[in-house]
Short mmCIF file of C-alpha atoms in Angstrom, two decimals:
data_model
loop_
_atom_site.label_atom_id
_atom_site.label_comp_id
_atom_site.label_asym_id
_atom_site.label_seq_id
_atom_site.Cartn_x
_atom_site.Cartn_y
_atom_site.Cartn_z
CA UNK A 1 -21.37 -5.40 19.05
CA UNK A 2 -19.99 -3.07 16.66
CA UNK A 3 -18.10 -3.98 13.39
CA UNK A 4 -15.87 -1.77 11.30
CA UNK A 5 -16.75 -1.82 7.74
CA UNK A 6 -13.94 -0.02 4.98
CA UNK A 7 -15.00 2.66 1.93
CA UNK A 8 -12.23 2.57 -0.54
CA UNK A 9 -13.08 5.47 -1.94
CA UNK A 10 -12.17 6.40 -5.81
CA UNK A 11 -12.21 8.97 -8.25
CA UNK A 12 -13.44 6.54 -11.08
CA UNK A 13 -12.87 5.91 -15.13
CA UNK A 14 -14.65 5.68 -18.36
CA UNK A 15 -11.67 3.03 -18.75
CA UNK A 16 -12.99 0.12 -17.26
CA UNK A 17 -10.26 -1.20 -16.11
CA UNK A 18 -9.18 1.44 -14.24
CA UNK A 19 -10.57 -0.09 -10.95
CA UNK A 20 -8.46 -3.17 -11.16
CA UNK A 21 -6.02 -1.57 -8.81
CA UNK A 22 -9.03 -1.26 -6.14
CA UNK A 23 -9.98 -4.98 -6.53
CA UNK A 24 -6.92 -5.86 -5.55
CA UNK A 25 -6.61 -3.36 -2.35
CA UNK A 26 -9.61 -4.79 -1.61
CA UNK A 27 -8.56 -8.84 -1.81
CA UNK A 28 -5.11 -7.94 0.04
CA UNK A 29 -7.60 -6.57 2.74
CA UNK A 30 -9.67 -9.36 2.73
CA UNK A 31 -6.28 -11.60 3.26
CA UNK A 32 -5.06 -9.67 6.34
CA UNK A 33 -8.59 -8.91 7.64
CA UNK A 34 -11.60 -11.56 6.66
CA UNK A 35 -14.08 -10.70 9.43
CA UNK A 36 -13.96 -6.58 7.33
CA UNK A 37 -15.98 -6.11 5.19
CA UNK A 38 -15.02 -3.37 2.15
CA UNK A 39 -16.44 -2.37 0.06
CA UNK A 40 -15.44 0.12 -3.68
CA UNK A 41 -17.00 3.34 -4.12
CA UNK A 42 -16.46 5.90 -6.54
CA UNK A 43 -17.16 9.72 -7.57
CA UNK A 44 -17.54 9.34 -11.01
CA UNK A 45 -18.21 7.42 -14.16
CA UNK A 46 -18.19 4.33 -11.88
CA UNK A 47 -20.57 2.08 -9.62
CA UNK A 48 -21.29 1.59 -7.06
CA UNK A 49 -21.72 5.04 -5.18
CA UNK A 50 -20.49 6.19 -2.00
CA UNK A 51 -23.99 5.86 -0.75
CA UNK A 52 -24.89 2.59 -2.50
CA UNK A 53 -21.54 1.23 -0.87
CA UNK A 54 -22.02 2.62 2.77
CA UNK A 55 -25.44 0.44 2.59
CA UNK A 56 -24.06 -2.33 1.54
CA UNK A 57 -21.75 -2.01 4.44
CA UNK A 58 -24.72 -1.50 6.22
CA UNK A 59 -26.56 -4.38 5.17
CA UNK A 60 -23.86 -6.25 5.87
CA UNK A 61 -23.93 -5.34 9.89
CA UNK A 62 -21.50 -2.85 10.05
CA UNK A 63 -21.67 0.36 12.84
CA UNK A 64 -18.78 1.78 11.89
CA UNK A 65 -17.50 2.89 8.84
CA UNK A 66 -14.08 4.45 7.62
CA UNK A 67 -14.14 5.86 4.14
CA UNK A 68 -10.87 5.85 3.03
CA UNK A 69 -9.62 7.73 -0.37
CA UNK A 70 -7.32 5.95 -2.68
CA UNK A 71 -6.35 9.37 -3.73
CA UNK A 72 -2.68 10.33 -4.12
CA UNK A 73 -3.73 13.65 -2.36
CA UNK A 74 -5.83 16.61 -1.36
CA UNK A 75 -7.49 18.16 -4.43
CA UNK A 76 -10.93 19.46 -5.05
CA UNK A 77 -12.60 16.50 -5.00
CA UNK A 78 -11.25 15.56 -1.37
CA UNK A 79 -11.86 18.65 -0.13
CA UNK A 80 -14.73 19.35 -1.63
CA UNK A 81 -16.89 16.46 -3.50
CA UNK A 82 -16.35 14.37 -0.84
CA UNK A 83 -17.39 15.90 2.23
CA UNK A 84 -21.05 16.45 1.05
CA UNK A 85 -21.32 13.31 -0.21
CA UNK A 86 -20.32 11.91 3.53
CA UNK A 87 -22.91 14.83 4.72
CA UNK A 88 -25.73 12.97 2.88
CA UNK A 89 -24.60 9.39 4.21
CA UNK A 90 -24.42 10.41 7.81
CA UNK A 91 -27.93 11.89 7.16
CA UNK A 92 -29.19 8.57 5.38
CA UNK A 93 -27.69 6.83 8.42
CA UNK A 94 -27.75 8.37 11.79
CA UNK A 95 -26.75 5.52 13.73
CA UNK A 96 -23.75 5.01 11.92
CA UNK A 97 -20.48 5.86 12.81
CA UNK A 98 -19.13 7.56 9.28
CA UNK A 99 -15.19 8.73 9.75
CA UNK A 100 -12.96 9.88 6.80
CA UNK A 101 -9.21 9.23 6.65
CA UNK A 102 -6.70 10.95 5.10
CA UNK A 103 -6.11 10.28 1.25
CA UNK A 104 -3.72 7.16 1.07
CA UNK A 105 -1.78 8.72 -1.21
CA UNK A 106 -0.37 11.08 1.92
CA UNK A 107 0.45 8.03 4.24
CA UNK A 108 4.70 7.61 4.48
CA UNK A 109 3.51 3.96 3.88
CA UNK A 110 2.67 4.54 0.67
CA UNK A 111 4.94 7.58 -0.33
CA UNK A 112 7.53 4.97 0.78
CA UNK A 113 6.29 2.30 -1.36
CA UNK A 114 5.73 4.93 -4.36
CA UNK A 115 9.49 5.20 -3.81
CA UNK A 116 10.77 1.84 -4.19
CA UNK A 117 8.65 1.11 -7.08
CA UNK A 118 10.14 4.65 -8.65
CA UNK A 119 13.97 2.85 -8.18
CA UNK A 120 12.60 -0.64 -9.82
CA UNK A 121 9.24 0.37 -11.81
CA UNK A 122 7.71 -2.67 -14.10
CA UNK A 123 7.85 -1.30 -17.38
CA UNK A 124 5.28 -3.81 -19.05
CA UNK A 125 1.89 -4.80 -17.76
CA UNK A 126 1.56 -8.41 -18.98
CA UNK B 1 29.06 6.79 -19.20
CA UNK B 2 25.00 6.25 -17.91
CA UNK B 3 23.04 7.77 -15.82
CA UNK B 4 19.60 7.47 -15.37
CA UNK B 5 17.21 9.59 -14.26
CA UNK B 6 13.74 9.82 -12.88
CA UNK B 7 10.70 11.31 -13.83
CA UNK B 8 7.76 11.56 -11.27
CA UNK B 9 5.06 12.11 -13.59
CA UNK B 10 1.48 13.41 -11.77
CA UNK B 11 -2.03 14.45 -12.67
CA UNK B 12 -1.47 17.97 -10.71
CA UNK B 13 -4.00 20.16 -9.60
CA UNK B 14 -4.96 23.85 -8.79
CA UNK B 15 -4.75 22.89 -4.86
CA UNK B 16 -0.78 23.96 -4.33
CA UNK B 17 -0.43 21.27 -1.41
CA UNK B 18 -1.49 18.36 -3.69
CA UNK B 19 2.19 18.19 -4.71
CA UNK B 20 3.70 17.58 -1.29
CA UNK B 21 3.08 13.94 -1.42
CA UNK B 22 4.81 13.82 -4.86
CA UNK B 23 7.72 16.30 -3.36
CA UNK B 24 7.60 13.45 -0.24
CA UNK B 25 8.27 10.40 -2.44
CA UNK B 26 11.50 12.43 -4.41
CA UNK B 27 12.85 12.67 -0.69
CA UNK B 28 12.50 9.14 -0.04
CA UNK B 29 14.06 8.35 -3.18
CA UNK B 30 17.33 10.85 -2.60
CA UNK B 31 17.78 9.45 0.57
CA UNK B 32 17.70 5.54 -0.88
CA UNK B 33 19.71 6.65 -4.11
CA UNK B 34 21.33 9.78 -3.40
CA UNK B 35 22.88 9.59 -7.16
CA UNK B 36 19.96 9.39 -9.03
CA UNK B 37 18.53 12.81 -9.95
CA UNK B 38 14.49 13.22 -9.68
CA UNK B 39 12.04 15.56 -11.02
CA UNK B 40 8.68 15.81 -10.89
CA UNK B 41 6.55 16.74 -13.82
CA UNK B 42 2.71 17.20 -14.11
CA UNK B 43 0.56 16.54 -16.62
CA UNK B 44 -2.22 19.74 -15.82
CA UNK B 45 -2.17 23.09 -13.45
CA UNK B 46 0.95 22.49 -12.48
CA UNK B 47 4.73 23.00 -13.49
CA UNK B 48 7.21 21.75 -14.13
CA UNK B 49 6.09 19.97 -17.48
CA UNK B 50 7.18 17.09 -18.58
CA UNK B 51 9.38 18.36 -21.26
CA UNK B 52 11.12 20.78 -18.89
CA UNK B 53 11.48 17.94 -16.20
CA UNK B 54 13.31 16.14 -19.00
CA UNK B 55 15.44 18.80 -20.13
CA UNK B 56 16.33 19.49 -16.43
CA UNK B 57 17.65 15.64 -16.26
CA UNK B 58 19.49 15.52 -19.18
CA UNK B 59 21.23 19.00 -18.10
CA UNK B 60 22.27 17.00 -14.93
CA UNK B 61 24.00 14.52 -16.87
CA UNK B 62 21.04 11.86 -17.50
CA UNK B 63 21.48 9.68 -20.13
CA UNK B 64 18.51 7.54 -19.54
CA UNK B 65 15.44 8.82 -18.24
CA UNK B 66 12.59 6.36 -16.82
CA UNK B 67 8.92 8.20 -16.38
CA UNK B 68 7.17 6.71 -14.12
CA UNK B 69 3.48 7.14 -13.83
CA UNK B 70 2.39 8.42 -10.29
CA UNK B 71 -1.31 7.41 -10.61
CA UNK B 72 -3.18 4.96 -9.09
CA UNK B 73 -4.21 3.02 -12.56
CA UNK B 74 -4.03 3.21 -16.44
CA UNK B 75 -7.07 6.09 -17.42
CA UNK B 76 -7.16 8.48 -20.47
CA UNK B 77 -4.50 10.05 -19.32
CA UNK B 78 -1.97 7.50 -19.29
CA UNK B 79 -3.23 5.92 -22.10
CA UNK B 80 -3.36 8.77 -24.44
CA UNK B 81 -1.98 12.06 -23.03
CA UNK B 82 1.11 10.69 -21.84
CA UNK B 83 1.94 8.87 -24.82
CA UNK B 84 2.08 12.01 -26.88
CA UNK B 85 4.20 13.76 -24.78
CA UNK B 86 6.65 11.11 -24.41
CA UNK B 87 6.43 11.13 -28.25
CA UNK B 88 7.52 14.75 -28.33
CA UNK B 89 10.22 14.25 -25.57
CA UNK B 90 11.87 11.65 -27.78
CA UNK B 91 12.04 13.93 -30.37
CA UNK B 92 13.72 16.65 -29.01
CA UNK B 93 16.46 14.14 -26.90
CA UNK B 94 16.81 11.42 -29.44
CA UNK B 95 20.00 11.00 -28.19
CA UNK B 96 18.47 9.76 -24.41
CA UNK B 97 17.03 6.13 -23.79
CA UNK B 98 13.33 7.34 -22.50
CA UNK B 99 10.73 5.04 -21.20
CA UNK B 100 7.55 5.14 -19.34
CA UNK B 101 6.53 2.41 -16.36
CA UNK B 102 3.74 1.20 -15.43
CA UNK B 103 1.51 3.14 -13.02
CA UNK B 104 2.36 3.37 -9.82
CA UNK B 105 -0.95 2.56 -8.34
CA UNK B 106 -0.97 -0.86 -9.98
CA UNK B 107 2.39 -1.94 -8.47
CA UNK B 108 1.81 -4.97 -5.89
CA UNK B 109 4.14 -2.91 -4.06
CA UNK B 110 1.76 0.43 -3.59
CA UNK B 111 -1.22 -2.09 -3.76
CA UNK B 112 0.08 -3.76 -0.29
CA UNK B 113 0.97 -0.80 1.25
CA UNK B 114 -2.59 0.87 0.35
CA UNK B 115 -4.36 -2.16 2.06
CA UNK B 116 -2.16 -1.77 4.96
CA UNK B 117 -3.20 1.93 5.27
CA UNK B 118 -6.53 0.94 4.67
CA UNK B 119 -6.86 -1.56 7.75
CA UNK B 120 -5.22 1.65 10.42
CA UNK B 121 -5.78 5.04 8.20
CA UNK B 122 -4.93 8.31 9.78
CA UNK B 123 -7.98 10.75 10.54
CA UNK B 124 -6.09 13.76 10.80
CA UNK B 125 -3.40 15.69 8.58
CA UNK B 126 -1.67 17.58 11.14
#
């Protein structure tokens, strides 16, 4: 049976906080989805790894994987970090099926939600 | 009499296309608010800067000018670059009501809409 396993895939922060945002992708997910597993993975200063996430994933029981980017758009490390990092997992896993979306930041979903917030932004984290 | 303005404030990057989504959302917003004058401004390897994006608002009549962060979550950059430009901006405007929102990216708004993208992603740009 296959099952379809989700790579939110980040830049990363020496601010530690900086993932919050992703935890809480992640937990809406889990709310509209329970039987998916996702799992957080990021480029840089950050665990886990795309790697350590894609066998967690793995672990897990998933056959199918979608690496999504929580990126606002197509920059160097899209179109460049990223792809050899998926070579190496596809390698790592042949039997896997590894796909890559577009970076969420180009979906009308979210440009339209960057909108509205833009008319009625919070101005005060607490 | 007031007028606000908008500032969409971005990372930028030497890939020209990483603007479009940024160039997307100021669409969205005309077409909601057709009043409401938007720039963008970039923070790196990109123009216009945020001082000019100012000056171009407050040429168009703005009186009150909100930044708002188009980033997925509080880093370095948000935490201590933008500060100091904002600083500067005041300076020069002090007659204009200036002040920066909260990241985009850690809107429950964008949040939702990124899980929802997450769950049924697009694969291809075209």
């Amino acid at each position: 049976m296959n099952m379809k396993g989700i790579v939110l895939f980040g830049h990363g922060s020496r601010n530690s906080d900086w993932a919050q945002p992703f935890h809480a992708i992640r937990e809406v997910i889990h709310s509209r989805s329970p039987g998916t597993p996702v799992a957080l993975a990021f480029l840089e200063s950050m665990r886990p790894t795309l790697d350590e996430a894609i066998d967690e994933l793995v672990k897990h029981g998933a056959t199918e994987i979608d690496i999504v980017p929580i990126f606002l758009a197509t920059g160097g490390h899209i179109a460049k970090d990223l792809p050899q990092l998926v070579v190496s997992a596809m390698e790592r896993h042949p039997g896997i099926a590894i796909a890559v979306a577009v970076p969420a930041g180009e979906s009308s979903l979210v440009i339209d939600a960057m909108a509205a917030y833009a008319l009625k932004p919070q101005f005060d984290n607490n």
